mmCIF file with all atom_site columns, C-alpha atoms in Angstrom:
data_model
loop_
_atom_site.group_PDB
_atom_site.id
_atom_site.type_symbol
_atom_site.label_atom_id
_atom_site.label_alt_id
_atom_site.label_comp_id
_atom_site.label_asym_id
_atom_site.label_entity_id
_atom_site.label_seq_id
_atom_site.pdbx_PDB_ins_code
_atom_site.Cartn_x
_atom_site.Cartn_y
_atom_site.Cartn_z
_atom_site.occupancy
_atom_site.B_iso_or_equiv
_atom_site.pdbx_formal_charge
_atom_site.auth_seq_id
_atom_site.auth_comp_id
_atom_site.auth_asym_id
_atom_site.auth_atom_id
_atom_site.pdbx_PDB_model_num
ATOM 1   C CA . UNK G 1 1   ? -7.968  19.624 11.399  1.00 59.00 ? 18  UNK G CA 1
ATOM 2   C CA . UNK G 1 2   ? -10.002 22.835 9.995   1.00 76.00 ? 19  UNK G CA 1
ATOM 3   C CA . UNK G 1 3   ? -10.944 21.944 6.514   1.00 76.00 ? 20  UNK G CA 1
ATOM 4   C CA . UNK G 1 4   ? -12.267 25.806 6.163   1.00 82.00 ? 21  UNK G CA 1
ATOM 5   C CA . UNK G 1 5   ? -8.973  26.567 6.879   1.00 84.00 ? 22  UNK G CA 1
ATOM 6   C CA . UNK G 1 6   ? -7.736  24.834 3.955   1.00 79.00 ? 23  UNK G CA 1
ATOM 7   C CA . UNK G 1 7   ? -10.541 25.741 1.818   1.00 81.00 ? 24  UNK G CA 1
ATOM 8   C CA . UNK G 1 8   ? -9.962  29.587 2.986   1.00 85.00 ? 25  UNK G CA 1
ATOM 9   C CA . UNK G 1 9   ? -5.927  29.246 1.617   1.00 85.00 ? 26  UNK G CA 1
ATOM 10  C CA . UNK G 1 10  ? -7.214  27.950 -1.702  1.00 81.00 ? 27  UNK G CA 1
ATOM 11  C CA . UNK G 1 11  ? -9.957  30.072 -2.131  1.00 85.00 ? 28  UNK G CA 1
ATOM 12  C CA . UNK G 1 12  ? -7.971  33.171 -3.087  1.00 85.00 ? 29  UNK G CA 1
ATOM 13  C CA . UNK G 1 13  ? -11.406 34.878 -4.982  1.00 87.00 ? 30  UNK G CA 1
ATOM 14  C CA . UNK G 1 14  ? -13.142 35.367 -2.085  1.00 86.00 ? 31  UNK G CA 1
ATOM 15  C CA . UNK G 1 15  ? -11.791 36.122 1.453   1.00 83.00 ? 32  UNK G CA 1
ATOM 16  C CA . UNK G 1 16  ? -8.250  34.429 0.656   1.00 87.00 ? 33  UNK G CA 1
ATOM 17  C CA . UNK G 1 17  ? -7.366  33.085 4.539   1.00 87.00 ? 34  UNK G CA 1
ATOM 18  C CA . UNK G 1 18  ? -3.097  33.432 4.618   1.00 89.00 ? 35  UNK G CA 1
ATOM 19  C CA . UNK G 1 19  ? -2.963  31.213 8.175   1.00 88.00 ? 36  UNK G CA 1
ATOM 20  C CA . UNK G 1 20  ? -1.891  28.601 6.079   1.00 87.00 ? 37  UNK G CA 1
ATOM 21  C CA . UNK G 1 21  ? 1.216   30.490 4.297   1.00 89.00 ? 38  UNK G CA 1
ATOM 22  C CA . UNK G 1 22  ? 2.472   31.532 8.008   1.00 92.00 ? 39  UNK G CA 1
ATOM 23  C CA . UNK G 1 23  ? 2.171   27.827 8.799   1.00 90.00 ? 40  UNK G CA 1
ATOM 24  C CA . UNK G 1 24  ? 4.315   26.705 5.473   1.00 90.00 ? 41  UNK G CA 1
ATOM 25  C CA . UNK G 1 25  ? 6.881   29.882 5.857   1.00 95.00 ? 42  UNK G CA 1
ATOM 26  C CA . UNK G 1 26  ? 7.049   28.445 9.305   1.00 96.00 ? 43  UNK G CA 1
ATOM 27  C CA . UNK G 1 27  ? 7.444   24.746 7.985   1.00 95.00 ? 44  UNK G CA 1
ATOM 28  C CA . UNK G 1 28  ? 10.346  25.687 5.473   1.00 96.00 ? 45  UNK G CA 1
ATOM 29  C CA . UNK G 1 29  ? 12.555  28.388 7.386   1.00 97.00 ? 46  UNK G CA 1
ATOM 30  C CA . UNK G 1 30  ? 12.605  25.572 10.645  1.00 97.00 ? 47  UNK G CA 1
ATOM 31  C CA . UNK G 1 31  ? 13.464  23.018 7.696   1.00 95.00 ? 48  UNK G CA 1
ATOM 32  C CA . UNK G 1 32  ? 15.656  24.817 6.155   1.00 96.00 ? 49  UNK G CA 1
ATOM 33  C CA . UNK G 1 33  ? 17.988  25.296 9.722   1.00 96.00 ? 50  UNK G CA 1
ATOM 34  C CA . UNK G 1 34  ? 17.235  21.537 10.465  1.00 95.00 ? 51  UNK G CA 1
ATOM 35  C CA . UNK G 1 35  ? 18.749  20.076 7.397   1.00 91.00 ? 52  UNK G CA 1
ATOM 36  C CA . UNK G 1 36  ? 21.802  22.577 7.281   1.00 93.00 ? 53  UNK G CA 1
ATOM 37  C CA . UNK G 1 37  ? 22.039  21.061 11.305  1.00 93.00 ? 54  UNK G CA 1
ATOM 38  C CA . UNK G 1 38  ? 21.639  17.365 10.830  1.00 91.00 ? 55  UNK G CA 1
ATOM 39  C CA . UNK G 1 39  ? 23.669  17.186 7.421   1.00 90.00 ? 56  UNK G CA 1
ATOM 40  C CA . UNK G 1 40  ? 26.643  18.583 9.083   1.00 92.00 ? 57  UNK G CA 1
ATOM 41  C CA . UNK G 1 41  ? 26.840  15.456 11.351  1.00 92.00 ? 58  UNK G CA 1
ATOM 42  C CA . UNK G 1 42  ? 29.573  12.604 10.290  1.00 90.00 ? 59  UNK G CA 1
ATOM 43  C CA . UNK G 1 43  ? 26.424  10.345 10.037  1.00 89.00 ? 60  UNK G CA 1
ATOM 44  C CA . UNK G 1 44  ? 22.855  9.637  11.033  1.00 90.00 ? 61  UNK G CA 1
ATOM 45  C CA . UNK G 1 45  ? 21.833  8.918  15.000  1.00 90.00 ? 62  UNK G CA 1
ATOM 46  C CA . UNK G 1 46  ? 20.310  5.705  14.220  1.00 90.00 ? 63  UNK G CA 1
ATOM 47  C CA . UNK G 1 47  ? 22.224  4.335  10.806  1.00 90.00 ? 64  UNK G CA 1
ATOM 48  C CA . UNK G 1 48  ? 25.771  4.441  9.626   1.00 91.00 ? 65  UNK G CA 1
ATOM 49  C CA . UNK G 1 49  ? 25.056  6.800  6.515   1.00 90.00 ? 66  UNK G CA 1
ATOM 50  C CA . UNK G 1 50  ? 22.288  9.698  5.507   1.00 90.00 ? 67  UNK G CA 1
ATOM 51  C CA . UNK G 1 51  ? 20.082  7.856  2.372   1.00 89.00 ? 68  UNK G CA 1
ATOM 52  C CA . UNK G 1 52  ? 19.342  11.069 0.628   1.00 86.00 ? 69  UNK G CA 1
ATOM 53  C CA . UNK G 1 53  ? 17.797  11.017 -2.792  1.00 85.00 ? 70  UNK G CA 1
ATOM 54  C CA . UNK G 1 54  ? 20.195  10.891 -5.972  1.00 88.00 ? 71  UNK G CA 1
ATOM 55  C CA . UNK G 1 55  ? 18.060  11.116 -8.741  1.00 86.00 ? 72  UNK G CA 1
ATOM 56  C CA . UNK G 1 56  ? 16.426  15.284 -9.346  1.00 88.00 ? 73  UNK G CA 1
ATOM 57  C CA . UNK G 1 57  ? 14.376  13.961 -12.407 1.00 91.00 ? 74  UNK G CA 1
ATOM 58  C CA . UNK G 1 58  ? 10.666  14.229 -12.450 1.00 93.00 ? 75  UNK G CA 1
ATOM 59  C CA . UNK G 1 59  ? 8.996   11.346 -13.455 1.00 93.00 ? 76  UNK G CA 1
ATOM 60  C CA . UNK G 1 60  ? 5.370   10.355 -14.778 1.00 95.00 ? 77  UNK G CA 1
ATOM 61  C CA . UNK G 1 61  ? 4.742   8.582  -11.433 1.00 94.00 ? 78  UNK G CA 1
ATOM 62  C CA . UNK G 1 62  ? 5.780   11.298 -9.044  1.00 92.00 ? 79  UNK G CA 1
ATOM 63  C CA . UNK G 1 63  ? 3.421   13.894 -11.308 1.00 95.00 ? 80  UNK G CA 1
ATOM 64  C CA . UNK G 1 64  ? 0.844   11.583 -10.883 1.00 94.00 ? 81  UNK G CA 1
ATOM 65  C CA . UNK G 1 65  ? 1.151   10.838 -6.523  1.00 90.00 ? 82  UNK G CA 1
ATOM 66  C CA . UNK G 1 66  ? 1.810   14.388 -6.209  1.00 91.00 ? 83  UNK G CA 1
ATOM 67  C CA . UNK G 1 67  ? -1.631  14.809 -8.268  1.00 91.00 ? 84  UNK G CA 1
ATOM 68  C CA . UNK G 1 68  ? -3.600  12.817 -6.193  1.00 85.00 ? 85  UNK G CA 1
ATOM 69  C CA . UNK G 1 69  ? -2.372  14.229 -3.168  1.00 85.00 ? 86  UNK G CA 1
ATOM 70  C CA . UNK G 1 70  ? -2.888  17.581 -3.654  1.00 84.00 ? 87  UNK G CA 1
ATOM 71  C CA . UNK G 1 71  ? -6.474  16.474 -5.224  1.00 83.00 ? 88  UNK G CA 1
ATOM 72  C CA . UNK G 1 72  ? -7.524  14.848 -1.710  1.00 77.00 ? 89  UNK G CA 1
ATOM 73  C CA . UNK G 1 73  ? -6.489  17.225 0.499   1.00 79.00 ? 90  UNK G CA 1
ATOM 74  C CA . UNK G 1 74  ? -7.399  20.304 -1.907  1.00 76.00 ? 91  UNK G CA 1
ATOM 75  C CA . UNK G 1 75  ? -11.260 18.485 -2.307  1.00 76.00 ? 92  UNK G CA 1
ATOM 76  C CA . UNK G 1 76  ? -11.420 17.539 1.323   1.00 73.00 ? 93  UNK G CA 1
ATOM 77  C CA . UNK G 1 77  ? -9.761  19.808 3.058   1.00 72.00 ? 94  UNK G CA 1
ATOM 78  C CA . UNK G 1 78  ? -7.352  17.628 5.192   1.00 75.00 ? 95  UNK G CA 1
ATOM 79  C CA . UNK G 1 79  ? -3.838  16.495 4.760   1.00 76.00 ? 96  UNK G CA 1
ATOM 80  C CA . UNK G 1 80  ? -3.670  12.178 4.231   1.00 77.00 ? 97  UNK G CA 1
ATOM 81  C CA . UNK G 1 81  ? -1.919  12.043 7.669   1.00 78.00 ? 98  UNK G CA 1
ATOM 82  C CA . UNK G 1 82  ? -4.123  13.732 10.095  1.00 79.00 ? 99  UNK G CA 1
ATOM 83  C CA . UNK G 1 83  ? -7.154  12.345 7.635   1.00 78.00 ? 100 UNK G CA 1
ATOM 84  C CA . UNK G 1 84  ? -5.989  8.922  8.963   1.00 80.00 ? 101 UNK G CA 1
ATOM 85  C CA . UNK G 1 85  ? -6.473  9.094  12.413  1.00 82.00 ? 102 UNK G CA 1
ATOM 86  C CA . UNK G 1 86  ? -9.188  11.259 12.211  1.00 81.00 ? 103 UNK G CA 1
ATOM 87  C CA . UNK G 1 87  ? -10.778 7.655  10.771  1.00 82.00 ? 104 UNK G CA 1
ATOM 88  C CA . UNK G 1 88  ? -10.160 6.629  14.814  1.00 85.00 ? 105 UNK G CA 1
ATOM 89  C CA . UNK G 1 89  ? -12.910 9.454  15.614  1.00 83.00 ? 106 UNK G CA 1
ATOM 90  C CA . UNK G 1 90  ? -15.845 7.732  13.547  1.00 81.00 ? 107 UNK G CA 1
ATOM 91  C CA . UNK G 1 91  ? -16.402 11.726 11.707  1.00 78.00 ? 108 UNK G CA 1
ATOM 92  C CA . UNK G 1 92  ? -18.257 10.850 8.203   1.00 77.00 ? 109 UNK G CA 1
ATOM 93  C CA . UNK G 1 93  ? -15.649 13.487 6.816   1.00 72.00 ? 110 UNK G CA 1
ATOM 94  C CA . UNK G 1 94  ? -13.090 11.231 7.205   1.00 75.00 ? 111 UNK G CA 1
ATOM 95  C CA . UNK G 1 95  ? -14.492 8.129  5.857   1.00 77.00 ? 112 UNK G CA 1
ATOM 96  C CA . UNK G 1 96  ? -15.465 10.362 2.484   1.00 75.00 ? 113 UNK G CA 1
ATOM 97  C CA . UNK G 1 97  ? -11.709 10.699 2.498   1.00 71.00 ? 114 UNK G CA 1
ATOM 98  C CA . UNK G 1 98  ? -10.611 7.207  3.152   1.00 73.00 ? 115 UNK G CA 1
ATOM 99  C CA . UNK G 1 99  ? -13.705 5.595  0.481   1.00 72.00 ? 116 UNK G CA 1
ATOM 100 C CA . UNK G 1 100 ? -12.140 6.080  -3.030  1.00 66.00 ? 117 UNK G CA 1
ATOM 101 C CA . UNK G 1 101 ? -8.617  4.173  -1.378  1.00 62.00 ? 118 UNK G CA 1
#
């Protein structure tokens, strides 16, 4: 986890960083094959059905997670996941993540 490398994608004023855009076209054209793949099964490897979402409506609470999500990681520079066990390594970075949960 390269927290400039975050900060250098957001910062498109001054020396905008794309790494991060290769990453996400990367991240949606492999999703977008894996779905198409896994959906055309008769059913899941491990259950008897797919559990897909029904509802498409935005609500207040999803506005708000996806808020404070994209606050953390845009303010700190890593993703929640990788933020977590980067608590294992003792870095002070991470525990300025992990304080205000």
């Amino acid at each position: 986890t390269r927290p400039s490398r975050v900060i250098g994608f957001l910062d498109v004023a001054s020396g905008w960083d794309p790494t991060l855009a290769f990453v996400l076209l990367s991240a949606v054209t492999f999703n977008i094959f894996a779905f198409r793949a896994i959906l055309a099964r008769a059913h899941p490897v491990a259950a008897c059905e797919f559990e897909l979402p029904c509802s498409k409506h935005i609500t207040p609470e999803l506005v708000v997670g996806a808020t404070i999500f994209g606050a953390g990681w845009g303010l700190t520079g890593l993703c929640p996941g990788p933020a977590i066990c980067l608590l294992a390594s003792g870095k002070t970075l991470a525990f300025a993540w992990a304080v205000p949960f």
